CSV table of C-alpha atoms and ligand atoms in Angstrom, one decimal:
chain,number,residue,atom,x,y,z
A,30,MET,CA,0.0,0.0,0.0
A,31,ALA,CA,1.3,3.5,-0.8
A,32,TYR,CA,1.0,5.7,2.2
A,33,GLU,CA,0.2,9.4,2.2
A,34,ASN,CA,-0.3,10.3,5.8
A,35,ILE,CA,2.2,8.0,7.6
A,36,ILE,CA,5.8,6.8,6.9
A,37,VAL,CA,6.2,3.1,7.5
A,38,GLU,CA,9.6,1.5,7.9
A,39,THR,CA,11.0,-1.8,9.3
A,40,ARG,CA,14.1,-1.3,11.6
A,41,GLU,CA,15.5,-4.8,12.2
A,42,LYS,CA,12.7,-6.5,14.2
A,43,VAL,CA,10.7,-3.3,14.9
A,44,GLY,CA,7.9,-1.8,12.8
A,45,PHE,CA,8.3,1.9,12.8
A,46,ILE,CA,5.4,4.2,11.9
A,47,GLN,CA,5.8,8.0,11.7
A,48,LEU,CA,2.5,10.1,11.5
A,49,ASN,CA,3.1,12.5,8.6
A,50,ARG,CA,0.7,15.3,8.1
A,51,PRO,CA,3.0,18.1,9.1
A,52,LYS,CA,0.9,20.9,7.8
A,53,ALA,CA,-2.0,19.8,10.1
A,54,LEU,CA,0.2,18.9,13.1
A,55,ASN,CA,-0.6,15.3,12.3
A,56,ALA,CA,-4.3,15.7,12.9
A,57,LEU,CA,-6.0,12.3,12.8
A,58,ASN,CA,-8.4,12.1,9.9
A,59,SER,CA,-10.1,9.1,8.4
A,60,ALA,CA,-7.4,8.6,5.7
A,61,LEU,CA,-4.6,8.6,8.4
A,62,LEU,CA,-6.7,6.0,10.4
A,63,THR,CA,-7.0,3.8,7.5
A,64,GLU,CA,-3.4,3.9,6.8
A,65,LEU,CA,-2.3,3.4,10.4
A,66,THR,CA,-4.6,0.5,11.0
A,67,THR,CA,-3.5,-1.2,7.7
A,68,ALA,CA,0.2,-0.7,8.7
A,69,LEU,CA,-0.3,-2.0,12.2
A,70,GLU,CA,-2.2,-5.0,11.0
A,71,LEU,CA,0.6,-5.9,8.5
A,72,PHE,CA,3.1,-5.6,11.3
A,73,GLU,CA,0.9,-7.8,13.4
A,74,SER,CA,0.9,-10.4,10.7
A,75,ASN,CA,4.5,-10.3,10.0
A,76,ALA,CA,6.3,-12.9,12.0
A,77,ARG,CA,9.6,-11.0,11.9
A,78,ILE,CA,8.2,-8.1,13.7
A,79,GLY,CA,8.3,-8.2,17.6
A,80,ALA,CA,7.3,-4.6,18.5
A,81,ILE,CA,6.0,-1.5,17.0
A,82,VAL,CA,6.9,2.3,17.4
A,83,ILE,CA,4.6,5.1,16.7
A,84,THR,CA,5.9,8.5,16.6
A,85,GLY,CA,5.1,12.0,15.2
A,86,SER,CA,7.2,15.1,14.4
A,87,GLU,CA,9.2,17.3,16.6
A,88,LYS,CA,6.4,19.7,17.0
A,89,ALA,CA,3.6,17.3,17.3
A,90,PHE,CA,2.9,13.7,18.1
A,91,ALA,CA,-0.7,14.6,17.0
A,92,ALA,CA,-2.9,17.6,17.7
A,93,GLY,CA,-6.0,15.6,17.9
A,94,ALA,CA,-8.9,14.4,15.7
A,95,ASP,CA,-9.1,16.4,12.6
A,96,ILE,CA,-11.3,19.3,13.5
A,97,LYS,CA,-11.9,20.3,9.9
A,98,GLU,CA,-13.1,16.8,9.0
A,99,MET,CA,-15.3,16.7,12.2
A,100,GLN,CA,-16.8,20.2,11.9
A,101,THR,CA,-19.3,19.2,9.1
A,102,LEU,CA,-20.5,16.3,11.1
A,103,GLN,CA,-23.9,16.4,12.8
A,104,PHE,CA,-24.1,14.9,16.3
A,105,ALA,CA,-26.8,12.2,15.4
A,106,ASP,CA,-24.7,11.1,12.4
A,107,ALA,CA,-21.6,10.9,14.3
A,108,TYR,CA,-23.3,9.0,17.1
A,109,THR,CA,-25.3,6.4,15.0
A,110,GLY,CA,-22.3,6.0,12.6
A,111,ASP,CA,-20.0,5.5,15.6
A,112,TYR,CA,-17.5,8.0,14.1
A,113,PHE,CA,-14.4,7.0,16.1
A,114,SER,CA,-15.0,3.2,16.2
A,115,GLY,CA,-12.3,2.5,13.7
A,116,TRP,CA,-9.8,3.4,16.6
A,117,GLU,CA,-10.8,0.0,18.3
A,118,ARG,CA,-8.6,-1.6,15.6
A,119,VAL,CA,-5.5,0.0,17.1
A,120,THR,CA,-6.4,-1.4,20.5
A,121,ALA,CA,-6.9,-4.8,19.0
A,122,ILE,CA,-3.1,-5.1,18.2
A,123,ARG,CA,-1.6,-7.9,20.2
A,124,LYS,CA,2.1,-7.0,19.6
A,125,PRO,CA,3.5,-4.2,22.0
A,126,MET,CA,3.3,-0.7,20.7
A,127,ILE,CA,5.4,2.2,22.1
A,128,ALA,CA,4.3,5.8,21.6
A,129,ALA,CA,7.3,8.1,21.2
A,130,VAL,CA,5.8,11.5,21.8
A,131,ALA,CA,7.5,14.9,21.2
A,132,GLY,CA,5.5,18.1,21.1
A,133,TYR,CA,1.8,18.1,21.2
A,134,ALA,CA,-0.3,15.0,22.1
A,135,LEU,CA,-3.7,16.6,22.3
A,136,GLY,CA,-7.3,15.2,22.2
A,137,GLY,CA,-7.2,12.1,19.9
A,138,GLY,CA,-3.4,12.5,19.8
A,139,CYS,CA,-3.2,11.9,23.5
A,140,GLU,CA,-5.7,9.2,23.2
A,141,LEU,CA,-3.7,7.5,20.5
A,142,ALA,CA,-0.6,7.5,22.6
A,143,MET,CA,-2.6,6.1,25.6
A,144,MET,CA,-3.8,3.2,23.2
A,145,CYS,CA,0.0,2.3,22.9
A,146,ASP,CA,1.3,0.0,25.6
A,147,PHE,CA,3.6,2.7,27.0
A,148,ILE,CA,4.6,6.3,26.2
A,149,ILE,CA,8.2,7.5,26.1
A,150,ALA,CA,8.0,11.3,26.1
A,151,ALA,CA,10.5,13.9,24.8
A,152,ASP,CA,11.1,16.7,27.3
A,153,THR,CA,9.2,18.9,24.8
A,154,ALA,CA,6.1,16.8,25.0
A,155,LYS,CA,2.7,18.3,26.0
A,156,PHE,CA,-0.3,16.3,26.7
A,157,GLY,CA,-3.9,17.4,26.9
A,158,GLN,CA,-7.6,16.6,26.3
A,159,PRO,CA,-8.8,20.1,25.1
A,160,GLU,CA,-12.0,18.8,23.5
A,161,ILE,CA,-14.1,20.8,26.1
A,162,THR,CA,-12.8,24.1,24.6
A,163,LEU,CA,-14.3,22.9,21.3
A,164,GLY,CA,-17.7,22.0,22.8
A,165,VAL,CA,-17.1,18.3,22.6
A,166,MET,CA,-15.8,15.6,24.9
A,167,PRO,CA,-12.9,13.1,24.5
A,168,GLY,CA,-14.2,10.6,22.1
A,169,MET,CA,-11.4,8.0,21.6
A,170,GLY,CA,-11.3,6.6,25.1
A,171,GLY,CA,-9.4,9.5,26.7
A,172,SER,CA,-11.8,10.1,29.6
A,173,GLN,CA,-11.5,6.5,30.6
A,174,ARG,CA,-7.8,5.7,30.0
A,175,LEU,CA,-6.6,9.0,31.3
A,176,THR,CA,-8.4,8.4,34.5
A,177,ARG,CA,-6.9,5.0,34.9
A,178,PHE,CA,-3.5,6.2,34.2
A,179,VAL,CA,-3.3,9.5,36.2
A,180,GLY,CA,-6.2,9.1,38.7
A,181,LYS,CA,-9.5,11.1,39.1
A,182,SER,CA,-8.2,14.4,40.3
A,183,LYS,CA,-5.8,15.0,37.3
A,184,ALA,CA,-8.1,13.4,34.7
A,185,MET,CA,-11.0,15.7,35.9
A,186,ASP,CA,-8.5,18.7,35.8
A,187,MET,CA,-7.3,17.9,32.3
A,188,CYS,CA,-10.7,17.0,30.8
A,189,LEU,CA,-12.7,19.9,32.4
A,190,THR,CA,-10.2,22.7,32.0
A,191,GLY,CA,-8.6,21.5,28.9
A,192,ARG,CA,-5.0,22.5,30.3
A,193,MET,CA,-1.9,20.7,29.0
A,194,MET,CA,0.5,18.7,31.1
A,195,ASP,CA,4.2,18.9,30.4
A,196,ALA,CA,6.4,15.9,30.2
A,197,ASN,CA,7.7,16.1,33.7
A,198,GLU,CA,4.2,16.3,35.2
A,199,ALA,CA,3.3,13.3,32.8
A,200,GLU,CA,6.2,11.2,34.1
A,201,ARG,CA,5.2,12.2,37.7
A,202,SER,CA,1.5,11.2,37.2
A,203,GLY,CA,2.3,7.8,35.6
A,204,LEU,CA,1.1,8.7,32.1
A,205,VAL,CA,4.5,8.2,30.6
A,206,SER,CA,7.1,5.6,31.5
A,207,ARG,CA,10.2,7.8,30.9
A,208,VAL,CA,11.2,11.3,29.6
A,209,VAL,CA,14.2,11.6,27.4
A,210,PRO,CA,15.9,14.6,25.6
A,211,ALA,CA,13.9,15.3,22.4
A,212,ASN,CA,17.0,14.6,20.0
A,213,GLU,CA,17.1,11.1,21.6
A,214,LEU,CA,13.4,10.2,21.6
A,215,VAL,CA,13.3,8.0,18.5
A,216,GLU,CA,16.6,6.2,19.3
A,217,GLU,CA,15.4,5.4,22.8
A,218,ALA,CA,12.0,4.2,21.6
A,219,LEU,CA,13.7,2.0,19.0
A,220,LYS,CA,16.1,0.7,21.6
A,221,ALA,CA,13.3,-0.4,23.9
A,222,ALA,CA,11.3,-1.8,21.1
A,223,GLN,CA,14.5,-3.8,20.0
A,224,LYS,CA,14.8,-5.2,23.4
A,225,ILE,CA,11.2,-6.3,23.5
A,226,ALA,CA,11.6,-7.8,19.9
A,227,SER,CA,14.7,-9.7,21.2
A,228,PHE,CA,12.5,-11.8,23.6
A,229,SER,CA,10.2,-14.7,22.8
A,230,LEU,CA,7.3,-13.2,20.8
A,231,PRO,CA,4.6,-15.5,22.2
A,232,VAL,CA,5.7,-14.7,25.7
A,233,VAL,CA,5.9,-11.0,25.0
A,234,MET,CA,2.4,-11.2,23.5
A,235,MET,CA,1.1,-13.1,26.5
A,236,THR,CA,2.5,-10.6,29.0
A,237,LYS,CA,0.9,-7.7,27.1
A,238,GLU,CA,-2.4,-9.7,27.2
A,239,THR,CA,-2.2,-10.4,30.9
A,240,VAL,CA,-1.2,-6.9,31.9
A,241,LYS,CA,-4.1,-5.4,29.9
A,242,PRO,CA,-7.0,-6.5,31.9
A,243,GLY,CA,-5.5,-4.9,35.1
A,244,LEU,CA,-5.7,-1.5,33.4
B,329,CAA,N1,-7.4,19.3,13.3
B,329,CAA,C1,-7.1,19.9,12.2
B,329,CAA,N2,-6.2,20.8,11.8
B,329,CAA,C2,-5.3,21.1,13.0
B,329,CAA,C3,-5.5,20.5,14.3
B,329,CAA,C4,-6.5,19.5,14.4
B,329,CAA,N3,-6.8,19.0,15.6
B,329,CAA,N4,-4.6,21.1,15.0
B,329,CAA,C5,-3.9,22.0,14.3
B,329,CAA,N5,-4.4,21.9,13.0
B,329,CAA,C6,-3.8,22.7,12.0
B,329,CAA,C7,-4.2,24.1,12.1
B,329,CAA,O1,-5.5,24.5,11.6
B,329,CAA,C8,-3.2,24.8,11.1
B,329,CAA,O2,-3.5,24.6,9.8
B,329,CAA,P1,-3.6,26.0,8.9
B,329,CAA,O3,-2.2,26.5,8.9
B,329,CAA,O4,-4.1,25.4,7.6
B,329,CAA,O5,-4.5,26.9,9.6
B,329,CAA,C9,-1.9,24.0,11.5
B,329,CAA,O6,-2.5,22.7,11.9
B,329,CAA,C10,-0.9,24.6,12.5
B,329,CAA,O7,-1.7,24.9,13.6
B,329,CAA,P2,-1.5,26.2,14.4
B,329,CAA,O8,-1.3,27.3,13.4
B,329,CAA,O9,-2.7,26.3,15.3
B,329,CAA,O10,-0.2,25.9,15.3
B,329,CAA,P3,0.1,26.5,16.7
B,329,CAA,O11,1.6,26.2,16.9
B,329,CAA,O12,-0.2,28.0,16.7
B,329,CAA,O13,-0.7,25.8,17.7
B,329,CAA,C11,-1.8,23.9,18.8
B,329,CAA,C12,-0.6,24.5,18.0
B,329,CAA,C13,-1.8,24.5,20.2
B,329,CAA,C14,-1.7,22.5,18.9
B,329,CAA,C15,-3.0,24.4,18.1
B,329,CAA,O14,-3.0,24.0,16.6
B,329,CAA,C16,-4.4,23.7,18.7
B,329,CAA,O15,-4.8,24.0,19.6
B,329,CAA,N6,-4.9,22.7,17.9
B,329,CAA,C17,-6.2,22.0,18.3
B,329,CAA,C18,-6.0,21.0,19.4
B,329,CAA,C19,-7.2,20.4,19.7
B,329,CAA,O16,-8.2,21.1,20.1
B,329,CAA,N7,-7.3,19.0,19.7
B,329,CAA,C20,-8.5,18.3,20.0
B,329,CAA,C21,-9.2,18.0,18.7
B,329,CAA,S1,-10.8,17.2,19.0
B,329,CAA,C22,-10.5,15.7,19.3
B,329,CAA,O17,-9.3,15.2,19.3
B,329,CAA,C23,-11.7,14.8,19.6
B,329,CAA,C24,-11.4,13.4,20.2
B,329,CAA,O18,-11.4,13.2,21.4
B,329,CAA,C25,-11.0,12.3,19.4
């Protein structure tokens, strides 16, 4: 498949996906979703791949669902058409996924990062659920996942005020596993993924499967 919204590479035993809509700060539109889920499912079925890294650009992991695509939607159509349901395919991936986040991870961007198994953040990362400022609510699982990861008080603060959390606060709160200098982000994420991919694939997948229900 020819990808227009993402860059897909294989780095040894790691599947590497870079969101690539720089002019829209990697806003997550339907075309990007189709490409991302296709690439993930191809890595899933490739026996040589043991782990996956998803990253964005220096400025933005992803600035959210694509507001321009969303703004023509009517509530009833979005609801009955289950507009965001395609994102369930990301959470169905059984191989480990690491989100390598620099810059903005907002709205759906923060939610995509949280769909991954862990997040490595650059010191430039900024996380937020600003949907409330647009008159909508987190639609891709953010309200539930953020609450589980950072607890009630911070999740309410983030979702109700729309404020952003920097990388240090995100690490303190348990949202991200580690913070690294921005220029080392991809290298560190690939190193972690290579390490995972060096282990027994079935055991890695079983480990992910058994940790998930505890979340
Ligand atoms: N959707 C579509 N386009 C977006 C976008 C988004 N979520 N975020 C940024 N862009 C576009 C801007 O429209 C702009 O495009 P143009 O040059 O064509 O106008 C381009 O990206 C650059 O953005 P800015 O000029 O705004 O860049 P900035 O550096 O001044 O600000 C920012 C960066 C603070 C991230 C700001 O772009 C912003 O606030 N973006 C929106 C963030 C947001 O509200 N996200 C939630 C979306 S709703 C959602 O995600 C629902 C859900 O739960 C799934």
